[in-house]
CSV table of C-alpha atoms (C1' of nucleotides) in Angstrom, one decimal:
chain,number,residue,atom,x,y,z
A,1,MET,CA,77.5,19.4,-23.3
A,2,ALA,CA,79.4,20.9,-20.0
A,3,LYS,CA,78.3,20.0,-16.8
A,4,ARG,CA,78.4,24.0,-15.3
A,5,GLY,CA,75.4,25.7,-15.2
A,6,PRO,CA,70.6,24.1,-14.6
A,7,TYR,CA,72.3,20.8,-16.5
A,8,GLY,CA,74.6,19.8,-13.5
A,9,LYS,CA,72.3,18.2,-11.9
A,10,GLY,CA,70.5,16.0,-14.6
A,11,GLU,CA,74.0,14.6,-15.5
A,12,ALA,CA,74.6,14.1,-11.9
A,13,LYS,CA,71.6,12.3,-11.4
A,14,ARG,CA,72.2,9.7,-14.8
A,15,ALA,CA,75.9,9.2,-13.0
A,16,GLU,CA,74.4,8.4,-9.9
A,17,ILE,CA,71.1,6.0,-12.0
A,18,LEU,CA,74.5,4.2,-13.6
A,19,ARG,CA,76.1,3.8,-10.6
A,20,VAL,CA,73.4,2.2,-9.1
A,21,ALA,CA,72.3,0.0,-11.5
A,22,LEU,CA,75.9,-0.9,-11.9
A,23,GLU,CA,75.8,-2.4,-7.8
A,24,ILE,CA,71.9,-4.2,-8.3
A,25,PHE,CA,73.9,-5.9,-11.4
A,26,ALA,CA,76.4,-7.0,-9.3
A,27,GLU,CA,75.1,-7.6,-6.5
A,28,GLU,CA,71.8,-9.1,-7.3
A,29,GLY,CA,72.5,-10.2,-11.8
A,30,TYR,CA,71.4,-8.4,-14.3
A,31,ARG,CA,68.3,-11.3,-15.1
A,32,GLY,CA,65.3,-10.8,-12.9
A,33,THR,CA,65.9,-7.1,-12.1
A,34,SER,CA,63.9,-4.7,-13.3
A,35,LEU,CA,63.6,-1.7,-14.1
A,36,ARG,CA,60.7,-0.3,-11.1
A,37,LYS,CA,63.9,-2.3,-8.7
A,38,VAL,CA,67.0,0.4,-9.5
A,39,ALA,CA,64.2,3.3,-9.6
A,40,ALA,CA,63.1,2.9,-6.3
A,41,ALA,CA,66.9,2.2,-5.0
A,42,CYS,CA,67.9,6.1,-6.2
A,43,ASP,CA,64.7,6.9,-5.2
A,44,LEU,CA,62.5,7.6,-8.3
A,45,SER,CA,59.5,6.8,-9.8
A,46,LEU,CA,59.7,4.4,-12.9
A,47,PRO,CA,59.0,7.6,-15.8
A,48,GLY,CA,62.0,9.9,-13.2
A,49,LEU,CA,64.3,7.4,-13.9
A,50,MET,CA,63.0,6.4,-18.3
A,51,HIS,CA,63.2,10.8,-18.3
A,52,TYR,CA,66.9,10.1,-18.7
A,53,PHE,CA,67.4,7.4,-20.9
A,54,ASP,CA,66.0,6.0,-23.8
A,55,SER,CA,65.3,2.7,-22.7
A,56,LYS,CA,66.1,-0.3,-20.9
A,57,GLU,CA,68.6,-1.2,-23.6
A,58,ASP,CA,70.2,2.6,-23.4
A,59,LEU,CA,70.1,1.8,-20.3
A,60,LEU,CA,72.1,-0.6,-20.0
A,61,THR,CA,74.3,-0.1,-22.8
A,62,GLN,CA,75.8,3.2,-20.8
A,63,VAL,CA,76.3,1.3,-17.5
A,64,LEU,CA,78.5,-1.4,-19.9
A,65,ARG,CA,79.9,2.1,-21.2
A,66,VAL,CA,80.9,2.6,-17.0
A,67,ARG,CA,82.2,-0.9,-16.6
A,68,ASP,CA,84.6,-0.5,-19.7
A,69,GLU,CA,85.6,2.6,-18.4
A,70,THR,CA,86.0,2.5,-14.9
A,71,ALA,CA,88.5,-0.4,-16.2
A,72,ARG,CA,90.1,1.4,-18.3
A,73,LEU,CA,90.8,3.8,-15.7
A,74,ARG,CA,91.6,1.9,-13.5
A,75,GLY,CA,94.9,0.3,-15.9
A,76,ALA,CA,95.7,3.6,-17.4
A,77,GLY,CA,99.5,3.7,-17.6
A,78,GLU,CA,100.3,-0.3,-17.2
A,79,ASP,CA,100.7,-2.2,-20.1
A,80,ASP,CA,98.0,-3.7,-23.0
A,81,ILE,CA,98.9,-7.4,-21.7
A,82,GLU,CA,98.4,-6.2,-17.8
A,83,GLN,CA,96.1,-4.8,-18.7
A,84,VAL,CA,94.4,-7.6,-19.5
A,85,HIS,CA,95.4,-9.3,-16.1
A,86,HIS,CA,93.8,-6.3,-14.7
A,87,VAL,CA,90.4,-5.9,-16.7
A,88,ILE,CA,90.4,-10.4,-16.0
A,89,GLN,CA,91.0,-10.6,-12.2
A,90,GLU,CA,88.4,-7.3,-11.8
A,91,GLY,CA,84.8,-9.4,-14.1
A,92,ALA,CA,86.6,-12.7,-11.9
A,93,LYS,CA,84.6,-10.7,-8.9
A,94,THR,CA,81.6,-9.6,-10.6
A,95,PRO,CA,79.4,-12.7,-12.6
A,96,GLY,CA,76.9,-11.0,-12.5
A,97,LEU,CA,78.2,-8.4,-14.9
A,98,VAL,CA,79.7,-10.6,-16.5
A,99,GLU,CA,76.8,-12.3,-17.1
A,100,LEU,CA,75.2,-9.0,-18.2
A,101,PHE,CA,78.5,-8.1,-20.2
A,102,VAL,CA,77.1,-11.6,-22.4
A,103,SER,CA,73.5,-10.6,-22.5
A,104,MET,CA,74.6,-7.5,-24.1
A,105,ALA,CA,76.7,-9.3,-26.5
A,106,ALA,CA,73.9,-11.4,-27.7
A,107,ALA,CA,71.9,-8.6,-27.7
A,108,ALA,CA,74.1,-6.1,-30.3
A,109,ALA,CA,74.1,-9.2,-33.0
A,110,ASP,CA,70.9,-6.8,-33.9
A,111,PRO,CA,72.4,-4.1,-35.5
A,112,GLY,CA,69.4,-1.6,-34.6
A,113,HIS,CA,70.3,-2.7,-30.9
A,114,PRO,CA,71.0,0.4,-28.6
A,115,ALA,CA,74.4,-1.7,-28.2
A,116,HIS,CA,75.8,-2.5,-31.4
A,117,ALA,CA,77.5,0.5,-30.8
A,118,HIS,CA,79.3,0.5,-28.6
A,119,PHE,CA,81.0,-3.6,-30.0
A,120,ALA,CA,81.4,-1.8,-33.1
A,121,GLU,CA,83.7,0.5,-32.1
A,122,ARG,CA,85.1,-1.3,-29.6
A,123,TYR,CA,86.6,-4.1,-30.4
A,124,PRO,CA,88.1,-2.2,-33.7
A,125,LEU,CA,89.9,-0.9,-31.1
A,126,LEU,CA,90.5,-3.9,-28.2
A,127,ARG,CA,92.2,-5.6,-31.6
A,128,GLU,CA,93.9,-2.2,-33.1
A,129,ARG,CA,96.1,-1.7,-28.7
A,130,ALA,CA,96.5,-5.8,-28.9
A,131,THR,CA,97.1,-5.6,-33.0
A,132,ALA,CA,100.1,-3.1,-31.5
A,133,ALA,CA,102.0,-5.0,-28.5
A,134,VAL,CA,101.6,-8.4,-30.5
A,135,ARG,CA,104.1,-6.3,-33.7
A,136,ARG,CA,106.3,-4.7,-30.9
A,137,ALA,CA,106.4,-8.1,-29.2
A,138,VAL,CA,106.8,-9.7,-32.3
A,139,ASP,CA,109.2,-6.8,-33.6
A,140,GLU,CA,111.8,-7.6,-29.9
A,141,GLY,CA,111.6,-10.7,-30.3
A,142,ARG,CA,109.9,-11.6,-27.5
A,143,TYR,CA,107.6,-13.4,-30.1
A,144,ASP,CA,108.7,-15.9,-32.0
A,145,THR,CA,105.5,-16.4,-34.5
A,146,THR,CA,104.6,-15.0,-38.1
A,147,ILE,CA,100.9,-15.1,-37.9
A,148,PRO,CA,99.6,-11.6,-38.5
A,149,PRO,CA,99.8,-9.4,-36.1
A,150,GLU,CA,96.1,-8.4,-35.9
A,151,ARG,CA,95.0,-12.2,-36.0
A,152,VAL,CA,97.2,-12.8,-33.1
A,153,ALA,CA,94.6,-9.8,-31.8
A,154,THR,CA,92.1,-11.3,-32.5
A,155,LEU,CA,92.6,-14.9,-31.1
A,156,MET,CA,93.4,-13.5,-27.5
A,157,LEU,CA,90.1,-11.4,-27.4
A,158,ALA,CA,88.5,-15.1,-28.6
A,159,VAL,CA,90.4,-16.8,-25.2
A,160,VAL,CA,89.2,-13.7,-23.0
A,161,ASP,CA,85.3,-13.1,-24.1
A,162,GLY,CA,85.9,-17.6,-24.4
A,163,ILE,CA,86.7,-18.0,-20.8
A,164,GLN,CA,83.6,-16.3,-19.8
A,165,LEU,CA,81.2,-18.5,-21.3
A,166,GLN,CA,83.3,-21.4,-19.1
A,167,TRP,CA,83.8,-19.8,-15.9
A,168,LEU,CA,79.8,-19.1,-16.1
A,169,ILE,CA,79.5,-22.1,-15.8
A,170,ASP,CA,81.8,-23.4,-13.5
A,171,ARG,CA,83.4,-20.8,-11.0
A,172,SER,CA,86.8,-23.1,-10.1
A,173,VAL,CA,88.0,-22.5,-13.7
A,174,ASP,CA,90.5,-20.8,-13.6
A,175,MET,CA,90.5,-17.1,-15.9
A,176,GLU,CA,93.2,-16.5,-16.0
A,177,GLN,CA,95.8,-19.4,-17.4
A,178,PRO,CA,94.4,-20.2,-20.5
A,179,PHE,CA,95.5,-16.3,-20.9
A,180,ASP,CA,99.2,-17.1,-20.3
A,181,ASP,CA,98.7,-20.3,-21.5
A,182,LEU,CA,98.2,-18.7,-24.7
A,183,LEU,CA,101.2,-16.3,-24.5
A,184,THR,CA,103.7,-19.0,-23.7
A,185,LEU,CA,102.4,-21.3,-26.8
A,186,LEU,CA,103.5,-16.8,-28.2
A,187,ARG,CA,106.3,-16.8,-26.8
A,188,ALA,CA,109.9,-17.0,-28.2
A,189,ASP,CA,112.0,-18.6,-25.8
A,190,ASP,CA,111.5,-21.9,-26.0
A,191,ALA,CA,112.6,-22.9,-22.8
A,192,THR,CA,109.1,-21.4,-21.3
A,193,ARG,CA,107.0,-23.1,-23.8
A,194,GLY,CA,106.1,-25.6,-20.6
A,195,PRO,CA,104.4,-25.0,-17.2
A,196,GLY,CA,107.0,-25.7,-15.3
A,197,GLY,CA,108.3,-22.3,-15.3
A,198,ALA,CA,107.1,-18.5,-14.6
A,199,GLY,CA,104.4,-18.6,-16.9
A,200,VAL,CA,103.3,-15.0,-17.9
A,201,SER,CA,106.6,-12.7,-15.7
A,202,ARG,CA,104.6,-9.7,-14.1
A,203,GLY,CA,104.4,-8.2,-11.3
B,1,MET,CA,59.3,-43.5,-21.2
B,2,ALA,CA,59.4,-45.1,-24.7
B,3,LYS,CA,57.5,-43.4,-28.1
B,4,ARG,CA,55.1,-46.5,-28.2
B,5,GLY,CA,51.8,-46.5,-25.9
B,6,PRO,CA,49.2,-43.1,-25.6
B,7,TYR,CA,52.6,-41.1,-25.3
B,8,GLY,CA,53.2,-41.4,-29.1
B,9,LYS,CA,51.2,-38.0,-30.2
B,10,GLY,CA,52.7,-36.1,-27.7
B,11,GLU,CA,56.6,-37.2,-28.0
B,12,ALA,CA,56.1,-36.2,-31.5
B,13,LYS,CA,54.2,-33.2,-31.2
B,14,ARG,CA,56.9,-32.4,-28.5
B,15,ALA,CA,60.4,-32.6,-31.6
B,16,GLU,CA,57.9,-30.8,-33.5
B,17,ILE,CA,57.5,-27.9,-31.0
B,18,LEU,CA,61.5,-27.6,-30.7
B,19,ARG,CA,61.9,-28.0,-34.4
B,20,VAL,CA,59.7,-25.6,-35.0
B,21,ALA,CA,60.5,-23.1,-32.4
B,22,LEU,CA,64.6,-24.0,-33.3
B,23,GLU,CA,63.4,-23.0,-37.2
B,24,ILE,CA,61.2,-19.9,-35.8
B,25,PHE,CA,65.0,-18.1,-33.6
B,26,ALA,CA,67.6,-19.5,-36.5
B,27,GLU,CA,65.2,-16.8,-38.7
B,28,GLU,CA,64.1,-14.4,-36.9
B,29,GLY,CA,66.8,-14.6,-33.3
B,30,TYR,CA,65.4,-15.5,-30.3
B,31,ARG,CA,64.7,-12.2,-29.1
B,32,GLY,CA,61.7,-10.4,-29.6
B,33,THR,CA,60.0,-14.3,-30.0
B,34,SER,CA,57.1,-15.0,-28.5
B,35,LEU,CA,55.7,-18.1,-27.0
B,36,ARG,CA,52.4,-17.5,-28.0
B,37,LYS,CA,54.0,-16.9,-31.8
B,38,VAL,CA,55.2,-20.5,-31.5
B,39,ALA,CA,52.4,-21.3,-29.9
B,40,ALA,CA,50.4,-19.9,-33.5
B,41,ALA,CA,53.4,-22.0,-35.3
B,42,CYS,CA,52.2,-24.8,-34.1
B,43,ASP,CA,48.5,-25.1,-34.5
B,44,LEU,CA,48.4,-24.3,-30.5
B,45,SER,CA,47.6,-22.1,-27.5
B,46,LEU,CA,49.9,-20.6,-25.5
B,47,PRO,CA,48.5,-23.5,-22.6
B,48,GLY,CA,48.5,-25.6,-25.6
B,49,LEU,CA,52.7,-25.4,-26.1
B,50,MET,CA,53.4,-25.2,-21.8
B,51,HIS,CA,51.1,-28.2,-21.4
B,52,TYR,CA,55.2,-30.0,-22.8
B,53,PHE,CA,57.6,-27.9,-21.2
B,54,ASP,CA,57.6,-26.1,-17.3
B,55,SER,CA,58.4,-23.2,-18.8
B,56,LYS,CA,59.3,-20.7,-21.8
B,57,GLU,CA,63.8,-21.4,-20.2
B,58,ASP,CA,63.1,-25.4,-20.2
B,59,LEU,CA,61.7,-24.8,-23.8
B,60,LEU,CA,64.8,-22.5,-24.9
B,61,THR,CA,66.7,-25.7,-23.1
B,62,GLN,CA,66.1,-28.2,-25.0
B,63,VAL,CA,65.8,-26.3,-28.0
B,64,LEU,CA,70.0,-25.9,-27.7
B,65,ARG,CA,69.9,-29.5,-26.8
B,66,VAL,CA,68.4,-30.9,-30.4
B,67,ARG,CA,70.8,-28.3,-31.4
B,68,ASP,CA,73.6,-29.7,-30.2
B,69,GLU,CA,72.2,-33.4,-31.1
B,70,THR,CA,72.2,-31.9,-34.1
B,71,ALA,CA,75.8,-31.4,-34.7
B,72,ARG,CA,76.5,-34.2,-33.0
B,73,LEU,CA,75.0,-36.5,-35.1
B,74,ARG,CA,76.2,-34.0,-38.5
B,75,GLY,CA,80.3,-34.9,-37.7
B,76,ALA,CA,79.1,-38.5,-35.8
B,77,GLY,CA,83.1,-40.4,-37.3
B,78,GLU,CA,85.2,-37.9,-37.7
B,79,ASP,CA,87.8,-36.9,-35.9
B,80,ASP,CA,87.0,-35.0,-32.3
B,81,ILE,CA,89.2,-31.5,-33.6
B,82,GLU,CA,87.0,-32.2,-37.6
B,83,GLN,CA,83.9,-32.1,-34.9
B,84,VAL,CA,85.1,-28.3,-34.3
B,85,HIS,CA,85.4,-27.1,-37.8
B,86,HIS,CA,82.0,-28.5,-38.8
B,87,VAL,CA,80.5,-27.1,-36.2
B,88,ILE,CA,81.5,-24.4,-36.5
B,89,GLN,CA,80.7,-23.7,-40.3
B,90,GLU,CA,77.5,-24.9,-39.2
B,91,GLY,CA,76.9,-22.2,-36.7
B,92,ALA,CA,78.3,-19.3,-38.9
B,93,LYS,CA,74.7,-19.9,-41.0
B,94,THR,CA,72.7,-18.9,-38.5
B,95,PRO,CA,73.2,-16.4,-36.3
B,96,GLY,CA,69.9,-16.4,-34.5
B,97,LEU,CA,70.9,-19.9,-33.0
B,98,VAL,CA,75.1,-18.8,-32.1
B,99,GLU,CA,72.7,-15.8,-30.3
B,100,LEU,CA,70.3,-18.2,-28.4
B,101,PHE,CA,73.4,-19.3,-27.3
B,102,VAL,CA,74.9,-16.8,-26.4
B,103,SER,CA,72.4,-15.7,-24.0
B,104,MET,CA,71.9,-18.7,-23.0
B,105,ALA,CA,75.2,-19.6,-21.9
B,106,ALA,CA,74.2,-16.1,-20.0
B,107,ALA,CA,71.6,-16.8,-18.0
B,108,ALA,CA,72.9,-21.0,-17.0
B,109,ALA,CA,75.2,-18.8,-14.7
B,110,ASP,CA,72.6,-19.5,-12.4
B,111,PRO,CA,72.5,-22.7,-10.5
B,112,GLY,CA,68.3,-22.9,-10.6
B,113,HIS,CA,68.6,-21.9,-14.3
B,114,PRO,CA,67.5,-25.2,-16.0
B,115,ALA,CA,70.2,-24.6,-19.1
B,116,HIS,CA,72.5,-24.1,-16.1
B,117,ALA,CA,72.8,-28.5,-16.0
B,118,HIS,CA,72.8,-29.1,-19.4
B,119,PHE,CA,76.0,-26.2,-19.0
B,120,ALA,CA,77.7,-28.0,-17.3
B,121,GLU,CA,77.1,-31.6,-18.1
B,122,ARG,CA,78.3,-30.2,-21.2
B,123,TYR,CA,81.6,-27.9,-21.0
B,124,PRO,CA,83.7,-31.5,-19.1
B,125,LEU,CA,82.1,-33.6,-21.5
B,126,LEU,CA,83.5,-31.0,-24.4
B,127,ARG,CA,86.7,-30.9,-22.1
B,128,GLU,CA,87.8,-34.9,-22.4
B,129,ARG,CA,86.8,-35.4,-25.7
B,130,ALA,CA,89.1,-32.0,-26.8
B,131,THR,CA,92.2,-33.9,-23.8
B,132,ALA,CA,92.6,-36.8,-25.3
B,133,ALA,CA,92.4,-35.4,-28.5
B,134,VAL,CA,95.1,-33.2,-27.5
B,135,ARG,CA,97.1,-36.1,-25.6
B,136,ARG,CA,96.6,-38.2,-29.1
B,137,ALA,CA,98.6,-35.2,-30.8
B,138,VAL,CA,101.6,-34.8,-27.7
B,139,ASP,CA,102.1,-38.2,-27.4
B,140,GLU,CA,102.6,-38.4,-31.9
B,141,GLY,CA,104.8,-35.9,-32.2
B,142,ARG,CA,102.3,-33.6,-34.3
B,143,TYR,CA,102.1,-31.3,-31.1
B,144,ASP,CA,105.1,-29.1,-28.9
B,145,THR,CA,104.5,-28.2,-25.5
B,146,THR,CA,104.6,-29.4,-22.5
B,147,ILE,CA,101.1,-27.1,-21.5
B,148,PRO,CA,98.7,-30.2,-20.1
B,149,PRO,CA,96.1,-31.6,-22.2
B,150,GLU,CA,92.9,-30.5,-20.6
B,151,ARG,CA,94.4,-27.0,-20.6
B,152,VAL,CA,95.5,-26.2,-23.8
B,153,ALA,CA,91.7,-28.0,-24.2
B,154,THR,CA,90.4,-25.4,-22.0
B,155,LEU,CA,91.8,-23.2,-24.1
B,156,MET,CA,91.0,-24.7,-27.8
B,157,LEU,CA,87.0,-24.3,-26.1
B,158,ALA,CA,87.6,-20.9,-25.2
B,159,VAL,CA,88.3,-19.7,-28.0
B,160,VAL,CA,85.3,-21.5,-30.3
B,161,ASP,CA,83.2,-19.8,-28.0
B,162,GLY,CA,85.6,-16.1,-27.9
B,163,ILE,CA,85.0,-15.7,-31.2
B,164,GLN,CA,81.2,-16.0,-31.8
B,165,LEU,CA,80.7,-12.8,-29.8
B,166,GLN,CA,83.1,-10.8,-32.4
B,167,TRP,CA,81.4,-12.4,-34.9
B,168,LEU,CA,78.5,-11.0,-33.6
B,169,ILE,CA,79.2,-8.1,-33.9
B,170,ASP,CA,80.4,-8.2,-36.8
B,171,ARG,CA,79.7,-10.9,-39.7
B,172,SER,CA,82.7,-10.6,-41.6
B,173,VAL,CA,85.4,-12.5,-38.6
B,174,ASP,CA,86.4,-15.4,-39.9
B,175,MET,CA,85.1,-17.4,-37.2
B,176,GLU,CA,87.2,-20.3,-38.1
B,177,GLN,CA,90.6,-18.5,-38.6
B,178,PRO,CA,92.0,-18.3,-35.0
B,179,PHE,CA,91.1,-21.3,-33.7
B,180,ASP,CA,93.0,-22.8,-36.9
B,181,ASP,CA,95.8,-20.1,-35.8
B,182,LEU,CA,95.9,-21.8,-32.4
B,183,LEU,CA,96.1,-25.2,-33.7
B,184,THR,CA,99.4,-23.7,-36.2
B,185,LEU,CA,101.1,-21.8,-32.4
B,186,LEU,CA,100.8,-25.7,-30.9
B,187,ARG,CA,102.0,-27.4,-34.4
B,188,ALA,CA,105.1,-29.9,-33.3
B,189,ASP,CA,107.0,-28.9,-36.8
B,190,ASP,CA,108.3,-24.5,-37.0
B,191,ALA,CA,108.1,-23.9,-40.8
B,192,THR,CA,104.0,-24.7,-40.1
B,193,ARG,CA,104.1,-21.6,-37.5
B,194,GLY,CA,103.2,-19.4,-40.6
B,195,PRO,CA,100.3,-18.4,-42.2
B,196,GLY,CA,101.9,-18.6,-45.6
B,197,GLY,CA,101.2,-23.1,-45.1
B,198,ALA,CA,98.5,-25.3,-45.4
B,199,GLY,CA,97.3,-23.6,-41.3
B,200,VAL,CA,95.6,-26.4,-40.2
B,201,SER,CA,95.0,-30.5,-43.3
B,202,ARG,CA,91.6,-31.5,-43.5
B,203,GLY,CA,89.4,-33.1,-46.0
C,1,DG,C1',64.0,21.0,-16.7
C,2,DT,C1',63.2,17.4,-13.3
C,3,DC,C1',59.5,14.1,-12.3
C,4,DT,C1',54.7,11.9,-10.2
C,5,DA,C1',50.5,9.4,-12.4
C,6,DT,C1',48.4,6.8,-14.6
C,7,DA,C1',47.3,3.9,-17.7
C,8,DC,C1',48.4,0.8,-22.4
C,9,DG,C1',49.9,-3.8,-24.5
C,10,DA,C1',52.7,-7.9,-24.4
C,11,DC,C1',54.2,-10.8,-21.4
C,12,DG,C1',55.0,-15.3,-19.2
C,13,DA,C1',52.6,-18.3,-15.8
C,14,DT,C1',48.2,-20.3,-13.9
C,15,DA,C1',43.4,-22.5,-13.3
C,16,DG,C1',39.3,-24.7,-14.4
C,17,DA,C1',36.2,-26.7,-18.7
C,18,DC,C1',35.9,-29.6,-21.8
D,1,DG,C1',46.0,-33.3,-24.2
D,2,DT,C1',43.6,-28.6,-25.5
D,3,DC,C1',41.1,-24.9,-24.5
D,4,DT,C1',39.5,-20.2,-23.2
D,5,DA,C1',40.5,-17.0,-18.9
D,6,DT,C1',42.9,-14.6,-16.1
D,7,DC,C1',46.6,-12.8,-13.6
D,8,DG,C1',50.6,-10.0,-12.2
D,9,DT,C1',54.9,-7.8,-14.1
D,10,DC,C1',57.1,-6.0,-17.9
D,11,DG,C1',59.2,-2.1,-20.8
D,12,DT,C1',56.7,1.7,-23.3
D,13,DA,C1',54.2,5.9,-23.4
D,14,DT,C1',51.1,10.3,-22.4
D,15,DA,C1',49.9,14.3,-19.0
D,16,DG,C1',50.8,17.3,-16.0
D,17,DA,C1',52.3,19.6,-11.7
D,18,DC,C1',56.8,21.9,-10.1
DNA sequence: GTCTATACGACGATAGAC
DNA sequence: GTCTATCGTCGTATAGAC
């Protein structure tokens, strides 16, 4: 199970494939990118590539996992709300990966799709973490609402996901503003409920 | 351009195809549904079907247009906010069409995709209407925020789109709750900022 | 275990007959 | 306006070399 022994090379190659695939999807978008093209970029034949994955959708799902992991690691140690901003900014640079994420989310509607398990784990996890952060903010008097923290967390995730659809069509849409505006609405101090002020304080 | 003359039959057939395609996508999901299957359901060969459309993506885009039109007509005369609830409830019954919508939104990231023009028209239109409704609510003192109406409108659209991604994975997610919660946060009367009350009043 | 060669069925697209 | 026939490409499956 570890990376030692005769599996070392295989694991390394698998990781390389995922890295290369992520690059290609980021640069050229995920649509119209065939597995044969990915294989060629890895100096591999198509079956050689498929040796490491059960199917195309399995590969795509693992690319998504890598992306999630990368974003998570870069935001390590930060506050949960900070991490959200970080992930948003990262996503805003790579339309191809946002496109991949949204497409996979649609495909994962089918319980039999490999990505279904991924999202089925991911959303509850994100909701839990966001819920904890919201609960803390309410307890400390920073947020002023009696809406249950779980529901506020669900609302936050919806905003972050949803703005991406608008952004995919029109890149001039500000991907951070709606989330910041939501935070403003949640904030206890009424003086900050307007746009003139600092919005969210960070940095 | 009208439905009269020798084009009458063609236009009728085109409408029938779109209606049948919508049905199939709603029942079986849009994934794994080939054009040959749609053609067969219309008693047509594949080229026979393609005579009416430039490409598969063109057909899909027009299916989306029909869906939008249908939802719009059913909500005619209602308040804009009411229409949102109507569209949400309608969508919640047909996962296959939500899946289609999300997939197309991702595909439309490419400016060359036929659906790009559709979304590029749709979002500004929805934003304008929502902006007007929000401005009215603020002017009448029903909403209490100094966030510009355009930004509140963008936030609303993000919530409605985003909750669909969560719902596609877990159908037990309430598609209306987040939007209602957002309205609660916007509402002027602080006594209604909690979940105990009526939430949004309608009907 | 790692990888190539080859082949299969299905897809969307198109040419040309009627 | 609709068909048959065909094309190129896709993801997938199998056989077997090393």
